[in-house]
JSON list of C-alpha atoms and ligand atoms in Angstrom, two decimals:
[
{"chain": "B", "resi": 1, "resn": "MET", "atom": "CA", "xyz": [15.25, 10.09, 16.68]},
{"chain": "B", "resi": 2, "resn": "HIS", "atom": "CA", "xyz": [15.11, 13.59, 15.25]},
{"chain": "B", "resi": 3, "resn": "SER", "atom": "CA", "xyz": [11.88, 15.42, 14.69]},
{"chain": "B", "resi": 4, "resn": "HIS", "atom": "CA", "xyz": [12.43, 15.65, 10.93]},
{"chain": "B", "resi": 5, "resn": "GLU", "atom": "CA", "xyz": [12.32, 11.85, 10.78]},
{"chain": "B", "resi": 6, "resn": "LEU", "atom": "CA", "xyz": [8.81, 11.96, 12.10]},
{"chain": "B", "resi": 7, "resn": "ARG", "atom": "CA", "xyz": [7.64, 14.46, 9.55]},
{"chain": "B", "resi": 8, "resn": "GLY", "atom": "CA", "xyz": [9.32, 12.65, 6.69]},
{"chain": "B", "resi": 9, "resn": "VAL", "atom": "CA", "xyz": [11.75, 14.38, 4.38]},
{"chain": "B", "resi": 10, "resn": "GLY", "atom": "CA", "xyz": [13.71, 13.32, 1.31]},
{"chain": "B", "resi": 11, "resn": "MET", "atom": "CA", "xyz": [13.34, 9.64, 0.58]},
{"chain": "B", "resi": 12, "resn": "THR", "atom": "CA", "xyz": [10.31, 9.47, 2.83]},
{"chain": "B", "resi": 13, "resn": "SER", "atom": "CA", "xyz": [8.70, 12.61, 1.42]},
{"chain": "B", "resi": 14, "resn": "GLN", "atom": "CA", "xyz": [5.00, 13.32, 1.33]},
{"chain": "B", "resi": 15, "resn": "ARG", "atom": "CA", "xyz": [4.99, 12.78, -2.42]},
{"chain": "B", "resi": 16, "resn": "THR", "atom": "CA", "xyz": [6.25, 9.20, -2.01]},
{"chain": "B", "resi": 17, "resn": "ARG", "atom": "CA", "xyz": [3.52, 8.52, 0.55]},
{"chain": "B", "resi": 18, "resn": "ASP", "atom": "CA", "xyz": [0.85, 10.08, -1.64]},
{"chain": "B", "resi": 19, "resn": "ARG", "atom": "CA", "xyz": [1.94, 7.77, -4.43]},
{"chain": "B", "resi": 20, "resn": "LEU", "atom": "CA", "xyz": [1.64, 4.75, -2.14]},
{"chain": "B", "resi": 21, "resn": "VAL", "atom": "CA", "xyz": [-1.86, 5.77, -1.08]},
{"chain": "B", "resi": 22, "resn": "ALA", "atom": "CA", "xyz": [-2.90, 6.25, -4.73]},
{"chain": "B", "resi": 23, "resn": "ARG", "atom": "CA", "xyz": [-1.65, 2.74, -5.40]},
{"chain": "B", "resi": 24, "resn": "LEU", "atom": "CA", "xyz": [-3.56, 1.27, -2.46]},
{"chain": "B", "resi": 25, "resn": "ARG", "atom": "CA", "xyz": [-6.70, 3.00, -3.64]},
{"chain": "B", "resi": 26, "resn": "ALA", "atom": "CA", "xyz": [-6.22, 1.62, -7.16]},
{"chain": "B", "resi": 27, "resn": "GLY", "atom": "CA", "xyz": [-5.75, -1.78, -5.53]},
{"chain": "B", "resi": 28, "resn": "GLY", "atom": "CA", "xyz": [-9.22, -1.61, -4.02]},
{"chain": "B", "resi": 29, "resn": "ILE", "atom": "CA", "xyz": [-8.62, -0.13, -0.56]},
{"chain": "B", "resi": 30, "resn": "GLU", "atom": "CA", "xyz": [-11.64, 2.09, 0.03]},
{"chain": "B", "resi": 31, "resn": "ASP", "atom": "CA", "xyz": [-11.72, 3.04, 3.70]},
{"chain": "B", "resi": 32, "resn": "ILE", "atom": "CA", "xyz": [-10.63, 6.65, 3.81]},
{"chain": "B", "resi": 33, "resn": "ARG", "atom": "CA", "xyz": [-9.65, 6.40, 7.50]},
{"chain": "B", "resi": 34, "resn": "VAL", "atom": "CA", "xyz": [-7.17, 3.64, 6.68]},
{"chain": "B", "resi": 35, "resn": "LEU", "atom": "CA", "xyz": [-5.76, 5.50, 3.66]},
{"chain": "B", "resi": 36, "resn": "GLU", "atom": "CA", "xyz": [-5.26, 8.70, 5.63]},
{"chain": "B", "resi": 37, "resn": "ILE", "atom": "CA", "xyz": [-3.54, 6.94, 8.54]},
{"chain": "B", "resi": 38, "resn": "ILE", "atom": "CA", "xyz": [-1.18, 5.18, 6.12]},
{"chain": "B", "resi": 39, "resn": "ARG", "atom": "CA", "xyz": [-0.47, 8.50, 4.41]},
{"chain": "B", "resi": 40, "resn": "HIS", "atom": "CA", "xyz": [0.31, 10.09, 7.77]},
{"chain": "B", "resi": 41, "resn": "GLU", "atom": "CA", "xyz": [2.26, 7.45, 9.74]},
{"chain": "B", "resi": 42, "resn": "PRO", "atom": "CA", "xyz": [6.02, 6.85, 9.28]},
{"chain": "B", "resi": 43, "resn": "ARG", "atom": "CA", "xyz": [6.54, 3.30, 7.93]},
{"chain": "B", "resi": 44, "resn": "HIS", "atom": "CA", "xyz": [10.24, 4.09, 7.42]},
{"chain": "B", "resi": 45, "resn": "LEU", "atom": "CA", "xyz": [10.75, 4.15, 11.20]},
{"chain": "B", "resi": 46, "resn": "PHE", "atom": "CA", "xyz": [9.84, 0.44, 11.35]},
{"chain": "B", "resi": 47, "resn": "LEU", "atom": "CA", "xyz": [12.70, -0.65, 9.10]},
{"chain": "B", "resi": 48, "resn": "ASP", "atom": "CA", "xyz": [16.48, -0.82, 9.39]},
{"chain": "B", "resi": 49, "resn": "GLU", "atom": "CA", "xyz": [18.16, 2.29, 8.03]},
{"chain": "B", "resi": 50, "resn": "ALA", "atom": "CA", "xyz": [19.45, 0.40, 5.00]},
{"chain": "B", "resi": 51, "resn": "LEU", "atom": "CA", "xyz": [15.88, -0.40, 3.90]},
{"chain": "B", "resi": 52, "resn": "ALA", "atom": "CA", "xyz": [14.14, 2.79, 4.98]},
{"chain": "B", "resi": 53, "resn": "HIS", "atom": "CA", "xyz": [14.33, 4.29, 1.49]},
{"chain": "B", "resi": 54, "resn": "ARG", "atom": "CA", "xyz": [11.99, 1.53, 0.29]},
{"chain": "B", "resi": 55, "resn": "ALA", "atom": "CA", "xyz": [9.41, 2.08, 3.03]},
{"chain": "B", "resi": 56, "resn": "TYR", "atom": "CA", "xyz": [6.75, 3.57, 0.75]},
{"chain": "B", "resi": 57, "resn": "GLU", "atom": "CA", "xyz": [6.94, 0.92, -1.93]},
{"chain": "B", "resi": 58, "resn": "ASP", "atom": "CA", "xyz": [4.02, -1.47, -1.87]},
{"chain": "B", "resi": 59, "resn": "THR", "atom": "CA", "xyz": [6.16, -4.41, -0.90]},
{"chain": "B", "resi": 60, "resn": "SER", "atom": "CA", "xyz": [6.97, -6.58, 2.12]},
{"chain": "B", "resi": 61, "resn": "LEU", "atom": "CA", "xyz": [10.45, -6.07, 3.56]},
{"chain": "B", "resi": 62, "resn": "PRO", "atom": "CA", "xyz": [12.69, -8.09, 5.91]},
{"chain": "B", "resi": 63, "resn": "ILE", "atom": "CA", "xyz": [12.88, -7.11, 9.59]},
{"chain": "B", "resi": 64, "resn": "GLY", "atom": "CA", "xyz": [15.40, -9.76, 10.69]},
{"chain": "B", "resi": 65, "resn": "HIS", "atom": "CA", "xyz": [14.94, -13.13, 12.44]},
{"chain": "B", "resi": 66, "resn": "GLY", "atom": "CA", "xyz": [13.43, -14.50, 9.22]},
{"chain": "B", "resi": 67, "resn": "GLN", "atom": "CA", "xyz": [10.38, -12.24, 9.60]},
{"chain": "B", "resi": 68, "resn": "THR", "atom": "CA", "xyz": [8.90, -9.60, 7.33]},
{"chain": "B", "resi": 69, "resn": "LEU", "atom": "CA", "xyz": [7.05, -6.32, 7.61]},
{"chain": "B", "resi": 70, "resn": "SER", "atom": "CA", "xyz": [3.91, -6.98, 5.57]},
{"chain": "B", "resi": 71, "resn": "GLN", "atom": "CA", "xyz": [3.20, -5.23, 2.29]},
{"chain": "B", "resi": 72, "resn": "PRO", "atom": "CA", "xyz": [1.23, -1.97, 2.81]},
{"chain": "B", "resi": 73, "resn": "TRP", "atom": "CA", "xyz": [-1.67, -3.30, 0.73]},
{"chain": "B", "resi": 74, "resn": "ILE", "atom": "CA", "xyz": [-2.21, -6.25, 3.08]},
{"chain": "B", "resi": 75, "resn": "VAL", "atom": "CA", "xyz": [-1.82, -4.05, 6.16]},
{"chain": "B", "resi": 76, "resn": "ALA", "atom": "CA", "xyz": [-4.47, -1.74, 4.70]},
{"chain": "B", "resi": 77, "resn": "ARG", "atom": "CA", "xyz": [-6.79, -4.61, 3.77]},
{"chain": "B", "resi": 78, "resn": "MET", "atom": "CA", "xyz": [-6.55, -6.29, 7.17]},
{"chain": "B", "resi": 79, "resn": "THR", "atom": "CA", "xyz": [-7.03, -2.99, 8.95]},
{"chain": "B", "resi": 80, "resn": "GLU", "atom": "CA", "xyz": [-10.13, -2.28, 6.85]},
{"chain": "B", "resi": 81, "resn": "LEU", "atom": "CA", "xyz": [-11.54, -5.65, 7.82]},
{"chain": "B", "resi": 82, "resn": "VAL", "atom": "CA", "xyz": [-10.75, -5.24, 11.53]},
{"chain": "B", "resi": 83, "resn": "ILE", "atom": "CA", "xyz": [-12.26, -1.76, 11.87]},
{"chain": "B", "resi": 84, "resn": "ALA", "atom": "CA", "xyz": [-15.30, -2.46, 9.66]},
{"chain": "B", "resi": 85, "resn": "GLU", "atom": "CA", "xyz": [-17.52, -3.16, 12.66]},
{"chain": "B", "resi": 86, "resn": "SER", "atom": "CA", "xyz": [-15.96, -0.61, 15.05]},
{"chain": "B", "resi": 87, "resn": "PRO", "atom": "CA", "xyz": [-14.45, -3.08, 17.52]},
{"chain": "B", "resi": 88, "resn": "ASP", "atom": "CA", "xyz": [-13.52, -1.79, 20.97]},
{"chain": "B", "resi": 89, "resn": "HIS", "atom": "CA", "xyz": [-11.18, -4.55, 22.22]},
{"chain": "B", "resi": 90, "resn": "VAL", "atom": "CA", "xyz": [-8.75, -5.85, 19.61]},
{"chain": "B", "resi": 91, "resn": "LEU", "atom": "CA", "xyz": [-5.98, -8.45, 19.88]},
{"chain": "B", "resi": 92, "resn": "GLU", "atom": "CA", "xyz": [-3.12, -8.75, 17.39]},
{"chain": "B", "resi": 93, "resn": "ILE", "atom": "CA", "xyz": [-0.87, -11.83, 17.22]},
{"chain": "B", "resi": 94, "resn": "GLY", "atom": "CA", "xyz": [2.53, -11.12, 15.64]},
{"chain": "B", "resi": 95, "resn": "THR", "atom": "CA", "xyz": [3.66, -7.58, 16.52]},
{"chain": "B", "resi": 96, "resn": "GLY", "atom": "CA", "xyz": [6.76, -7.95, 14.32]},
{"chain": "B", "resi": 97, "resn": "SER", "atom": "CA", "xyz": [8.07, -4.48, 13.48]},
{"chain": "B", "resi": 98, "resn": "GLY", "atom": "CA", "xyz": [5.07, -2.88, 15.16]},
{"chain": "B", "resi": 99, "resn": "TYR", "atom": "CA", "xyz": [3.90, -1.09, 12.00]},
{"chain": "B", "resi": 100, "resn": "GLN", "atom": "CA", "xyz": [0.55, -2.90, 11.67]},
{"chain": "B", "resi": 101, "resn": "THR", "atom": "CA", "xyz": [0.19, -2.35, 15.43]},
{"chain": "B", "resi": 102, "resn": "LEU", "atom": "CA", "xyz": [0.65, 1.40, 15.00]},
{"chain": "B", "resi": 103, "resn": "ILE", "atom": "CA", "xyz": [-1.88, 1.62, 12.15]},
{"chain": "B", "resi": 104, "resn": "LEU", "atom": "CA", "xyz": [-4.46, -0.33, 14.15]},
{"chain": "B", "resi": 105, "resn": "ALA", "atom": "CA", "xyz": [-3.76, 1.64, 17.33]},
{"chain": "B", "resi": 106, "resn": "ARG", "atom": "CA", "xyz": [-4.70, 4.84, 15.54]},
{"chain": "B", "resi": 107, "resn": "LEU", "atom": "CA", "xyz": [-8.08, 3.38, 14.57]},
{"chain": "B", "resi": 108, "resn": "VAL", "atom": "CA", "xyz": [-9.30, 1.29, 17.50]},
{"chain": "B", "resi": 109, "resn": "PRO", "atom": "CA", "xyz": [-9.78, 2.30, 21.15]},
{"chain": "B", "resi": 110, "resn": "GLN", "atom": "CA", "xyz": [-7.87, -0.53, 22.83]},
{"chain": "B", "resi": 111, "resn": "LEU", "atom": "CA", "xyz": [-5.30, -2.85, 21.34]},
{"chain": "B", "resi": 112, "resn": "TRP", "atom": "CA", "xyz": [-3.31, -5.78, 22.74]},
{"chain": "B", "resi": 113, "resn": "SER", "atom": "CA", "xyz": [-0.45, -7.24, 20.69]},
{"chain": "B", "resi": 114, "resn": "ILE", "atom": "CA", "xyz": [1.73, -10.32, 21.24]},
{"chain": "B", "resi": 115, "resn": "GLU", "atom": "CA", "xyz": [5.13, -11.20, 19.74]},
{"chain": "B", "resi": 116, "resn": "ARG", "atom": "CA", "xyz": [7.20, -14.36, 20.37]},
{"chain": "B", "resi": 117, "resn": "ILE", "atom": "CA", "xyz": [10.68, -13.08, 19.38]},
{"chain": "B", "resi": 118, "resn": "THR", "atom": "CA", "xyz": [12.32, -11.03, 22.15]},
{"chain": "B", "resi": 119, "resn": "ALA", "atom": "CA", "xyz": [14.39, -8.77, 19.88]},
{"chain": "B", "resi": 120, "resn": "LEU", "atom": "CA", "xyz": [11.38, -7.82, 17.74]},
{"chain": "B", "resi": 121, "resn": "TYR", "atom": "CA", "xyz": [9.22, -7.28, 20.80]},
{"chain": "B", "resi": 122, "resn": "GLN", "atom": "CA", "xyz": [11.82, -4.93, 22.29]},
{"chain": "B", "resi": 123, "resn": "ARG", "atom": "CA", "xyz": [12.31, -2.94, 19.11]},
{"chain": "B", "resi": 124, "resn": "ALA", "atom": "CA", "xyz": [8.57, -2.58, 18.52]},
{"chain": "B", "resi": 125, "resn": "SER", "atom": "CA", "xyz": [8.04, -1.47, 22.14]},
{"chain": "B", "resi": 126, "resn": "GLU", "atom": "CA", "xyz": [10.68, 1.22, 21.74]},
{"chain": "B", "resi": 127, "resn": "ARG", "atom": "CA", "xyz": [9.24, 2.52, 18.46]},
{"chain": "B", "resi": 128, "resn": "LEU", "atom": "CA", "xyz": [5.68, 2.67, 19.74]},
{"chain": "B", "resi": 129, "resn": "ARG", "atom": "CA", "xyz": [6.84, 4.39, 22.91]},
{"chain": "B", "resi": 130, "resn": "ARG", "atom": "CA", "xyz": [8.69, 7.04, 20.89]},
{"chain": "B", "resi": 131, "resn": "LEU", "atom": "CA", "xyz": [5.63, 7.61, 18.75]},
{"chain": "B", "resi": 132, "resn": "ARG", "atom": "CA", "xyz": [3.66, 8.06, 21.99]},
{"chain": "B", "resi": 133, "resn": "VAL", "atom": "CA", "xyz": [1.21, 5.30, 21.25]},
{"chain": "B", "resi": 134, "resn": "SER", "atom": "CA", "xyz": [-0.58, 4.83, 24.56]},
{"chain": "B", "resi": 135, "resn": "ASN", "atom": "CA", "xyz": [-3.57, 2.60, 23.77]},
{"chain": "B", "resi": 136, "resn": "VAL", "atom": "CA", "xyz": [-1.55, -0.56, 23.08]},
{"chain": "B", "resi": 137, "resn": "ARG", "atom": "CA", "xyz": [-0.29, -3.20, 25.48]},
{"chain": "B", "resi": 138, "resn": "LEU", "atom": "CA", "xyz": [2.50, -5.44, 24.22]},
{"chain": "B", "resi": 139, "resn": "ARG", "atom": "CA", "xyz": [3.44, -8.85, 25.50]},
{"chain": "B", "resi": 140, "resn": "LEU", "atom": "CA", "xyz": [6.32, -11.23, 24.81]},
{"chain": "B", "resi": 141, "resn": "ALA", "atom": "CA", "xyz": [4.62, -14.63, 24.61]},
{"chain": "B", "resi": 142, "resn": "ASP", "atom": "CA", "xyz": [3.33, -17.36, 22.35]},
{"chain": "B", "resi": 143, "resn": "GLY", "atom": "CA", "xyz": [0.24, -15.70, 20.91]},
{"chain": "B", "resi": 144, "resn": "GLY", "atom": "CA", "xyz": [-1.43, -19.06, 20.42]},
{"chain": "B", "resi": 145, "resn": "HIS", "atom": "CA", "xyz": [-2.59, -18.76, 24.01]},
{"chain": "B", "resi": 146, "resn": "GLY", "atom": "CA", "xyz": [-4.12, -15.35, 23.41]},
{"chain": "B", "resi": 147, "resn": "TRP", "atom": "CA", "xyz": [-4.36, -12.82, 26.24]},
{"chain": "B", "resi": 148, "resn": "PRO", "atom": "CA", "xyz": [-6.92, -14.39, 28.61]},
{"chain": "B", "resi": 149, "resn": "GLU", "atom": "CA", "xyz": [-6.94, -11.51, 31.15]},
{"chain": "B", "resi": 150, "resn": "ALA", "atom": "CA", "xyz": [-8.03, -9.03, 28.46]},
{"chain": "B", "resi": 151, "resn": "ALA", "atom": "CA", "xyz": [-10.57, -11.30, 26.71]},
{"chain": "B", "resi": 152, "resn": "PRO", "atom": "CA", "xyz": [-13.11, -11.31, 25.21]},
{"chain": "B", "resi": 153, "resn": "PHE", "atom": "CA", "xyz": [-12.05, -9.46, 22.07]},
{"chain": "B", "resi": 154, "resn": "ASP", "atom": "CA", "xyz": [-14.34, -7.98, 19.43]},
{"chain": "B", "resi": 155, "resn": "ALA", "atom": "CA", "xyz": [-11.66, -8.69, 16.86]},
{"chain": "B", "resi": 156, "resn": "ILE", "atom": "CA", "xyz": [-8.49, -10.79, 16.73]},
{"chain": "B", "resi": 157, "resn": "LEU", "atom": "CA", "xyz": [-5.93, -10.34, 13.95]},
{"chain": "B", "resi": 158, "resn": "LEU", "atom": "CA", "xyz": [-3.17, -12.81, 13.14]},
{"chain": "B", "resi": 159, "resn": "THR", "atom": "CA", "xyz": [-0.28, -11.49, 11.08]},
{"chain": "B", "resi": 160, "resn": "ALA", "atom": "CA", "xyz": [1.28, -14.95, 10.75]},
{"chain": "B", "resi": 161, "resn": "CYS", "atom": "CA", "xyz": [-0.20, -17.95, 8.96]},
{"chain": "B", "resi": 162, "resn": "ALA", "atom": "CA", "xyz": [-1.81, -20.79, 10.91]},
{"chain": "B", "resi": 163, "resn": "ARG", "atom": "CA", "xyz": [-2.63, -24.33, 9.77]},
{"chain": "B", "resi": 164, "resn": "GLU", "atom": "CA", "xyz": [-5.25, -24.65, 12.44]},
{"chain": "B", "resi": 165, "resn": "LEU", "atom": "CA", "xyz": [-6.52, -21.98, 14.76]},
{"chain": "B", "resi": 166, "resn": "PRO", "atom": "CA", "xyz": [-5.71, -22.59, 18.44]},
{"chain": "B", "resi": 167, "resn": "GLU", "atom": "CA", "xyz": [-8.88, -23.33, 20.44]},
{"chain": "B", "resi": 168, "resn": "GLU", "atom": "CA", "xyz": [-7.71, -21.00, 23.18]},
{"chain": "B", "resi": 169, "resn": "LEU", "atom": "CA", "xyz": [-7.70, -18.12, 20.71]},
{"chain": "B", "resi": 170, "resn": "LEU", "atom": "CA", "xyz": [-11.17, -18.82, 19.32]},
{"chain": "B", "resi": 171, "resn": "ALA", "atom": "CA", "xyz": [-12.45, -19.07, 22.89]},
{"chain": "B", "resi": 172, "resn": "GLN", "atom": "CA", "xyz": [-11.32, -15.47, 23.49]},
{"chain": "B", "resi": 173, "resn": "LEU", "atom": "CA", "xyz": [-13.55, -14.08, 20.75]},
{"chain": "B", "resi": 174, "resn": "ALA", "atom": "CA", "xyz": [-16.65, -12.22, 21.92]},
{"chain": "B", "resi": 175, "resn": "ASP", "atom": "CA", "xyz": [-19.96, -13.55, 20.63]},
{"chain": "B", "resi": 176, "resn": "GLY", "atom": "CA", "xyz": [-20.44, -11.95, 17.20]},
{"chain": "B", "resi": 177, "resn": "GLY", "atom": "CA", "xyz": [-16.75, -11.07, 17.12]},
{"chain": "B", "resi": 178, "resn": "ARG", "atom": "CA", "xyz": [-14.39, -11.83, 14.25]},
{"chain": "B", "resi": 179, "resn": "LEU", "atom": "CA", "xyz": [-10.97, -13.36, 13.89]},
{"chain": "B", "resi": 180, "resn": "ILE", "atom": "CA", "xyz": [-9.03, -12.40, 10.77]},
{"chain": "B", "resi": 181, "resn": "ALA", "atom": "CA", "xyz": [-6.09, -14.58, 9.81]},
{"chain": "B", "resi": 182, "resn": "PRO", "atom": "CA", "xyz": [-4.10, -16.07, 6.97]},
{"chain": "B", "resi": 183, "resn": "LEU", "atom": "CA", "xyz": [-4.87, -19.81, 7.03]},
{"chain": "B", "resi": 184, "resn": "GLU", "atom": "CA", "xyz": [-2.95, -22.52, 5.24]},
{"chain": "B", "resi": 185, "resn": "GLU", "atom": "CA", "xyz": [-4.94, -25.18, 3.43]},
{"chain": "B", "resi": 186, "resn": "ALA", "atom": "CA", "xyz": [-4.01, -28.80, 2.75]},
{"chain": "B", "resi": 187, "resn": "ASP", "atom": "CA", "xyz": [-2.55, -27.92, -0.68]},
{"chain": "B", "resi": 188, "resn": "GLY", "atom": "CA", "xyz": [-0.20, -25.36, 0.91]},
{"chain": "B", "resi": 189, "resn": "SER", "atom": "CA", "xyz": [-2.10, -22.32, -0.36]},
{"chain": "B", "resi": 190, "resn": "GLN", "atom": "CA", "xyz": [-2.80, -19.49, 2.07]},
{"chain": "B", "resi": 191, "resn": "TRP", "atom": "CA", "xyz": [-6.05, -17.59, 2.28]},
{"chain": "B", "resi": 192, "resn": "LEU", "atom": "CA", "xyz": [-6.94, -14.55, 4.26]},
{"chain": "B", "resi": 193, "resn": "THR", "atom": "CA", "xyz": [-9.92, -15.81, 6.23]},
{"chain": "B", "resi": 194, "resn": "GLN", "atom": "CA", "xyz": [-12.53, -14.23, 8.44]},
{"chain": "B", "resi": 195, "resn": "VAL", "atom": "CA", "xyz": [-13.98, -16.36, 11.22]},
{"chain": "B", "resi": 196, "resn": "ARG", "atom": "CA", "xyz": [-17.08, -15.08, 12.94]},
{"chain": "B", "resi": 197, "resn": "ARG", "atom": "CA", "xyz": [-18.22, -16.43, 16.28]},
{"chain": "B", "resi": 198, "resn": "LYS", "atom": "CA", "xyz": [-21.94, -17.08, 16.68]},
{"chain": "B", "resi": 199, "resn": "GLY", "atom": "CA", "xyz": [-22.43, -18.59, 20.11]},
{"chain": "B", "resi": 200, "resn": "ASP", "atom": "CA", "xyz": [-20.51, -21.84, 19.98]},
{"chain": "B", "resi": 201, "resn": "ASP", "atom": "CA", "xyz": [-20.37, -21.86, 16.18]},
{"chain": "B", "resi": 202, "resn": "PHE", "atom": "CA", "xyz": [-17.60, -20.45, 14.03]},
{"chain": "B", "resi": 203, "resn": "ASP", "atom": "CA", "xyz": [-18.32, -19.37, 10.44]},
{"chain": "B", "resi": 204, "resn": "TYR", "atom": "CA", "xyz": [-15.30, -19.38, 8.12]},
{"chain": "B", "resi": 205, "resn": "GLN", "atom": "CA", "xyz": [-15.23, -17.04, 5.13]},
{"chain": "B", "resi": 206, "resn": "ARG", "atom": "CA", "xyz": [-12.33, -17.24, 2.66]},
{"chain": "B", "resi": 207, "resn": "LEU", "atom": "CA", "xyz": [-11.37, -13.80, 1.35]},
{"chain": "B", "resi": 208, "resn": "GLU", "atom": "CA", "xyz": [-8.21, -13.72, -0.75]},
{"chain": "B", "resi": 209, "resn": "PRO", "atom": "CA", "xyz": [-4.97, -15.53, -1.48]},
{"chain": "B", "resi": 210, "resn": "VAL", "atom": "CA", "xyz": [-2.05, -14.22, 0.61]},
{"chain": "B", "resi": 211, "resn": "ARG", "atom": "CA", "xyz": [1.54, -15.07, 1.57]},
{"chain": "B", "resi": 212, "resn": "PHE", "atom": "CA", "xyz": [2.61, -14.88, 5.23]},
{"chain": "B", "resi": 213, "resn": "VAL", "atom": "CA", "xyz": [5.34, -16.29, 7.47]},
{"chain": "B", "resi": 214, "resn": "PRO", "atom": "CA", "xyz": [4.12, -19.16, 9.68]},
{"chain": "B", "resi": 215, "resn": "LEU", "atom": "CA", "xyz": [2.61, -18.90, 13.14]},
{"chain": "B", "resi": 216, "resn": "LEU", "atom": "CA", "xyz": [5.13, -20.71, 15.36]},
{"chain": "B", "resi": 217, "resn": "GLN", "atom": "CA", "xyz": [5.10, -21.93, 18.95]},
{"chain": "B", "resi": 218, "resn": "GLY", "atom": "CA", "xyz": [7.07, -20.88, 22.00]},
{"chain": "B", "resi": 219, "resn": "VAL", "atom": "CA", "xyz": [9.11, -17.81, 22.84]},
{"chain": "B", "resi": 220, "resn": "ILE", "atom": "CA", "xyz": [12.58, -16.99, 21.40]},
{"chain": "B", "resi": 221, "resn": "ARG", "atom": "CA", "xyz": [14.66, -15.39, 24.17]},
{"chain": "D", "resi": 301, "resn": "LIG", "atom": "N1", "xyz": [2.52, -7.24, 11.48]},
{"chain": "D", "resi": 301, "resn": "LIG", "atom": "C1", "xyz": [3.95, -7.47, 11.43]},
{"chain": "D", "resi": 301, "resn": "LIG", "atom": "C2", "xyz": [4.20, -8.73, 10.66]},
{"chain": "D", "resi": 301, "resn": "LIG", "atom": "C3", "xyz": [5.41, -9.44, 11.13]},
{"chain": "D", "resi": 301, "resn": "LIG", "atom": "S1", "xyz": [5.60, -11.08, 10.45]},
{"chain": "D", "resi": 301, "resn": "LIG", "atom": "C4", "xyz": [4.61, -6.27, 10.82]},
{"chain": "D", "resi": 301, "resn": "LIG", "atom": "O1", "xyz": [3.93, -5.52, 10.13]},
{"chain": "D", "resi": 301, "resn": "LIG", "atom": "O2", "xyz": [5.81, -6.07, 11.01]},
{"chain": "D", "resi": 301, "resn": "LIG", "atom": "C5", "xyz": [4.72, -12.08, 11.64]},
{"chain": "D", "resi": 301, "resn": "LIG", "atom": "C6", "xyz": [5.17, -11.96, 13.07]},
{"chain": "D", "resi": 301, "resn": "LIG", "atom": "O3", "xyz": [4.44, -12.94, 13.83]},
{"chain": "D", "resi": 301, "resn": "LIG", "atom": "C7", "xyz": [6.64, -12.25, 13.30]},
{"chain": "D", "resi": 301, "resn": "LIG", "atom": "O4", "xyz": [7.21, -11.19, 14.01]},
{"chain": "D", "resi": 301, "resn": "LIG", "atom": "C8", "xyz": [6.63, -13.53, 14.13]},
{"chain": "D", "resi": 301, "resn": "LIG", "atom": "O5", "xyz": [7.69, -13.62, 15.06]},
{"chain": "D", "resi": 301, "resn": "LIG", "atom": "C9", "xyz": [5.29, -13.43, 14.83]},
{"chain": "D", "resi": 301, "resn": "LIG", "atom": "N2", "xyz": [4.75, -14.69, 15.33]},
{"chain": "D", "resi": 301, "resn": "LIG", "atom": "C10", "xyz": [4.72, -15.92, 14.73]},
{"chain": "D", "resi": 301, "resn": "LIG", "atom": "N3", "xyz": [4.15, -16.83, 15.53]},
{"chain": "D", "resi": 301, "resn": "LIG", "atom": "C11", "xyz": [3.77, -16.18, 16.66]},
{"chain": "D", "resi": 301, "resn": "LIG", "atom": "C12", "xyz": [3.14, -16.58, 17.87]},
{"chain": "D", "resi": 301, "resn": "LIG", "atom": "N4", "xyz": [2.75, -17.84, 18.09]},
{"chain": "D", "resi": 301, "resn": "LIG", "atom": "N5", "xyz": [2.93, -15.64, 18.83]},
{"chain": "D", "resi": 301, "resn": "LIG", "atom": "C13", "xyz": [3.33, -14.36, 18.64]},
{"chain": "D", "resi": 301, "resn": "LIG", "atom": "N6", "xyz": [3.93, -13.91, 17.52]},
{"chain": "D", "resi": 301, "resn": "LIG", "atom": "C14", "xyz": [4.17, -14.82, 16.54]}
]
């Protein structure tokens, strides 16, 4: 990696990023901290070279293995939700490219992130290491089991869609903490949902329609 890649020139110019941020703002993203981090951080480094020129379009893009780097708008929205109550311990399920991980890492003190596909886990680790992100721990595992040794979490974010939330994951939420996830309903529609723990009760709040790849089980070596 050359230093100019980090600063962003040409196809990844500041003007392109400014345009993306203007679009996110028009789309209802209000948290200035989130907008500024997205303006600053290099999304093009989380894509294959052939797709890097599209990095600052507000669109999801393939990252191989049938997975996608989420659209910037949804990354911004989920980040806004996660940081709204200034969580200290945050768990992400579905590291993928590592881009959402990077954005969150810049805005929360301590982040844990789990990915089930070895190749994606390795690539994300390498990118985050190069960007000198030091407040994130990554793990290759089935995220459905959470990260018991680091629990409880003030916030848990799923970047893949679940039909039903694993009990083990809900059990790792701190009291008053929130889990944010795309959930699939019986009719096949997906909704971004916020689940708040209150003692042994879990309050579900449906937020907006979304489209995510599924949460799957096991580890792909
Ligand atoms: N936030 C990522 C989104 C990647 S798509 C990004 O911005 O790039 C969702 C990711 O969740 C995929 O990488 C997929 O492999 C992963 N995933 C799906 N089920 C999982 C599970 N049970 N545990 C961990 N990761 C999982």
